[in-house]
Short mmCIF file of N, CA and C in Angstrom, two decimals:
data_model
loop_
_atom_site.label_atom_id
_atom_site.label_comp_id
_atom_site.label_asym_id
_atom_site.label_seq_id
_atom_site.Cartn_x
_atom_site.Cartn_y
_atom_site.Cartn_z
N MET A 32 10.52 -18.79 6.61
CA MET A 32 9.22 -18.37 6.12
C MET A 32 9.31 -18.27 4.60
N ASN A 33 8.43 -18.97 3.92
CA ASN A 33 8.38 -18.99 2.47
C ASN A 33 7.29 -18.04 1.99
N LEU A 34 7.67 -16.94 1.31
CA LEU A 34 6.69 -15.98 0.80
C LEU A 34 6.23 -16.38 -0.59
N ILE A 35 4.94 -16.17 -0.84
CA ILE A 35 4.40 -16.41 -2.18
C ILE A 35 3.61 -15.18 -2.61
N THR A 36 3.54 -14.95 -3.90
CA THR A 36 2.79 -13.83 -4.45
C THR A 36 1.32 -14.23 -4.55
N ILE A 37 0.46 -13.42 -3.92
CA ILE A 37 -0.97 -13.72 -3.96
C ILE A 37 -1.72 -12.78 -4.91
N GLN A 38 -1.16 -11.62 -5.19
CA GLN A 38 -1.76 -10.65 -6.11
C GLN A 38 -0.65 -9.84 -6.75
N THR A 39 -0.91 -9.35 -7.95
CA THR A 39 0.01 -8.44 -8.63
C THR A 39 -0.79 -7.21 -9.04
N TYR A 40 -0.21 -6.05 -8.81
CA TYR A 40 -0.89 -4.78 -9.09
C TYR A 40 -0.04 -3.90 -9.99
N SER A 41 -0.69 -3.07 -10.79
CA SER A 41 0.02 -2.08 -11.58
C SER A 41 0.00 -0.71 -10.89
N ASP A 42 -0.87 -0.56 -9.91
CA ASP A 42 -1.01 0.70 -9.17
C ASP A 42 -0.51 0.50 -7.75
N PRO A 43 0.49 1.29 -7.32
CA PRO A 43 1.02 1.11 -5.97
C PRO A 43 0.00 1.41 -4.87
N HIS A 44 -0.95 2.29 -5.17
CA HIS A 44 -1.97 2.62 -4.16
C HIS A 44 -2.88 1.43 -3.90
N GLU A 45 -3.28 0.74 -4.96
CA GLU A 45 -4.12 -0.45 -4.81
C GLU A 45 -3.36 -1.53 -4.03
N ALA A 46 -2.09 -1.68 -4.32
CA ALA A 46 -1.27 -2.67 -3.61
C ALA A 46 -1.21 -2.35 -2.12
N ASN A 47 -1.04 -1.09 -1.80
CA ASN A 47 -0.94 -0.71 -0.38
C ASN A 47 -2.29 -0.81 0.34
N ILE A 48 -3.38 -0.58 -0.36
CA ILE A 48 -4.71 -0.76 0.25
C ILE A 48 -4.91 -2.23 0.58
N ALA A 49 -4.57 -3.11 -0.36
CA ALA A 49 -4.70 -4.55 -0.12
C ALA A 49 -3.79 -4.99 1.03
N LYS A 50 -2.59 -4.45 1.07
CA LYS A 50 -1.65 -4.77 2.16
C LYS A 50 -2.24 -4.35 3.51
N SER A 51 -2.83 -3.17 3.56
CA SER A 51 -3.45 -2.69 4.81
C SER A 51 -4.60 -3.59 5.25
N ARG A 52 -5.40 -4.06 4.29
CA ARG A 52 -6.52 -4.95 4.63
C ARG A 52 -6.00 -6.24 5.25
N LEU A 53 -4.92 -6.78 4.68
CA LEU A 53 -4.35 -8.02 5.22
C LEU A 53 -3.75 -7.80 6.60
N GLU A 54 -3.03 -6.70 6.77
CA GLU A 54 -2.41 -6.42 8.07
C GLU A 54 -3.47 -6.20 9.14
N THR A 55 -4.62 -5.62 8.77
CA THR A 55 -5.72 -5.43 9.72
C THR A 55 -6.23 -6.78 10.23
N GLU A 56 -6.15 -7.80 9.37
CA GLU A 56 -6.59 -9.15 9.73
C GLU A 56 -5.47 -9.96 10.40
N GLY A 57 -4.33 -9.32 10.64
CA GLY A 57 -3.23 -10.00 11.31
C GLY A 57 -2.33 -10.82 10.40
N ILE A 58 -2.43 -10.58 9.11
CA ILE A 58 -1.61 -11.32 8.14
C ILE A 58 -0.41 -10.44 7.77
N LYS A 59 0.77 -10.93 8.06
CA LYS A 59 1.97 -10.19 7.69
C LYS A 59 2.18 -10.32 6.19
N CYS A 60 2.48 -9.21 5.53
CA CYS A 60 2.67 -9.24 4.09
C CYS A 60 3.70 -8.20 3.67
N PHE A 61 4.05 -8.24 2.40
CA PHE A 61 5.14 -7.45 1.86
C PHE A 61 4.82 -7.13 0.40
N ILE A 62 5.19 -5.95 -0.06
CA ILE A 62 5.02 -5.60 -1.47
C ILE A 62 6.39 -5.65 -2.14
N ALA A 63 6.60 -6.67 -2.94
CA ALA A 63 7.85 -6.82 -3.66
C ALA A 63 7.90 -5.85 -4.84
N ASN A 64 9.06 -5.38 -5.15
CA ASN A 64 9.35 -4.47 -6.27
C ASN A 64 8.94 -3.03 -6.01
N GLU A 65 8.40 -2.73 -4.86
CA GLU A 65 7.91 -1.37 -4.59
C GLU A 65 9.04 -0.34 -4.69
N SER A 66 10.15 -0.58 -4.04
CA SER A 66 11.27 0.37 -4.08
C SER A 66 11.90 0.41 -5.47
N PHE A 67 12.05 -0.76 -6.06
CA PHE A 67 12.67 -0.87 -7.38
C PHE A 67 11.90 -0.06 -8.43
N ILE A 68 10.58 -0.21 -8.43
CA ILE A 68 9.76 0.49 -9.42
C ILE A 68 9.69 1.98 -9.12
N SER A 69 9.70 2.35 -7.84
CA SER A 69 9.62 3.78 -7.51
C SER A 69 10.86 4.54 -7.98
N VAL A 70 12.00 3.86 -8.07
CA VAL A 70 13.21 4.49 -8.57
C VAL A 70 13.13 4.72 -10.07
N ASN A 71 12.56 3.76 -10.79
CA ASN A 71 12.43 3.88 -12.25
C ASN A 71 11.10 3.27 -12.69
N PRO A 72 10.04 4.07 -12.73
CA PRO A 72 8.71 3.57 -13.07
C PRO A 72 8.63 2.89 -14.45
N LEU A 73 9.54 3.21 -15.35
CA LEU A 73 9.51 2.60 -16.67
C LEU A 73 9.83 1.10 -16.62
N LEU A 74 10.37 0.64 -15.51
CA LEU A 74 10.71 -0.78 -15.37
C LEU A 74 9.58 -1.60 -14.76
N GLN A 75 8.41 -0.99 -14.57
CA GLN A 75 7.31 -1.69 -13.92
C GLN A 75 6.94 -2.98 -14.65
N ASN A 76 6.81 -2.94 -15.95
CA ASN A 76 6.45 -4.15 -16.69
C ASN A 76 7.55 -5.20 -16.61
N ALA A 77 8.79 -4.77 -16.70
CA ALA A 77 9.91 -5.71 -16.62
C ALA A 77 9.97 -6.38 -15.25
N ALA A 78 9.59 -5.65 -14.22
CA ALA A 78 9.62 -6.19 -12.86
C ALA A 78 8.41 -7.05 -12.55
N GLY A 79 7.39 -6.97 -13.38
CA GLY A 79 6.18 -7.76 -13.13
C GLY A 79 5.19 -7.07 -12.22
N GLY A 80 5.32 -5.78 -12.04
CA GLY A 80 4.37 -5.03 -11.23
C GLY A 80 4.67 -5.11 -9.74
N TYR A 81 3.74 -4.59 -8.96
CA TYR A 81 3.84 -4.62 -7.50
C TYR A 81 3.27 -5.95 -7.02
N LYS A 82 4.10 -6.78 -6.42
CA LYS A 82 3.68 -8.13 -6.02
C LYS A 82 3.39 -8.17 -4.53
N LEU A 83 2.14 -8.43 -4.20
CA LEU A 83 1.73 -8.58 -2.81
C LEU A 83 2.04 -10.00 -2.37
N GLN A 84 2.90 -10.12 -1.38
CA GLN A 84 3.34 -11.44 -0.94
C GLN A 84 3.04 -11.63 0.54
N CYS A 85 2.79 -12.89 0.90
CA CYS A 85 2.55 -13.26 2.28
C CYS A 85 3.13 -14.66 2.51
N PRO A 86 3.24 -15.07 3.77
CA PRO A 86 3.70 -16.43 4.03
C PRO A 86 2.75 -17.45 3.40
N GLU A 87 3.31 -18.51 2.90
CA GLU A 87 2.51 -19.54 2.24
C GLU A 87 1.42 -20.08 3.16
N SER A 88 1.71 -20.14 4.44
CA SER A 88 0.74 -20.66 5.40
C SER A 88 -0.48 -19.75 5.56
N ASP A 89 -0.36 -18.48 5.20
CA ASP A 89 -1.47 -17.52 5.32
C ASP A 89 -2.14 -17.21 3.98
N ALA A 90 -1.69 -17.84 2.90
CA ALA A 90 -2.16 -17.49 1.56
C ALA A 90 -3.66 -17.68 1.40
N GLU A 91 -4.19 -18.78 1.87
CA GLU A 91 -5.62 -19.04 1.70
C GLU A 91 -6.46 -17.99 2.42
N LYS A 92 -6.09 -17.69 3.67
CA LYS A 92 -6.82 -16.68 4.43
C LYS A 92 -6.69 -15.31 3.76
N ALA A 93 -5.51 -14.99 3.25
CA ALA A 93 -5.28 -13.71 2.59
C ALA A 93 -6.17 -13.57 1.36
N LEU A 94 -6.28 -14.62 0.57
CA LEU A 94 -7.13 -14.57 -0.62
C LEU A 94 -8.60 -14.41 -0.24
N GLU A 95 -9.01 -15.02 0.86
CA GLU A 95 -10.39 -14.84 1.35
C GLU A 95 -10.64 -13.40 1.74
N VAL A 96 -9.69 -12.79 2.46
CA VAL A 96 -9.82 -11.41 2.90
C VAL A 96 -9.93 -10.47 1.68
N LEU A 97 -9.16 -10.77 0.64
CA LEU A 97 -9.16 -9.93 -0.55
C LEU A 97 -10.32 -10.27 -1.50
N GLY A 98 -11.12 -11.26 -1.13
CA GLY A 98 -12.28 -11.61 -1.94
C GLY A 98 -11.96 -12.43 -3.17
N GLU A 99 -10.84 -13.13 -3.15
CA GLU A 99 -10.44 -13.93 -4.30
C GLU A 99 -10.88 -15.38 -4.19
N LYS A 100 -11.43 -15.78 -3.05
CA LYS A 100 -11.91 -17.16 -2.87
C LYS A 100 -13.31 -17.13 -2.34
#
């Protein structure tokens, strides 16, 4: 399974809300950097923020659910 980043967030709450919306639609997803940033929030910019990722095969549907298409 090849994961791709479909959204990047600076707020972990927004990232988790988006993740919940996708999971409600049956799209498996993952928030990259969540644990890393929670250990040291000052590294958020260096890590590129909270990256919402899903399988490449579900990316188009995920973007539709999030209102990006």
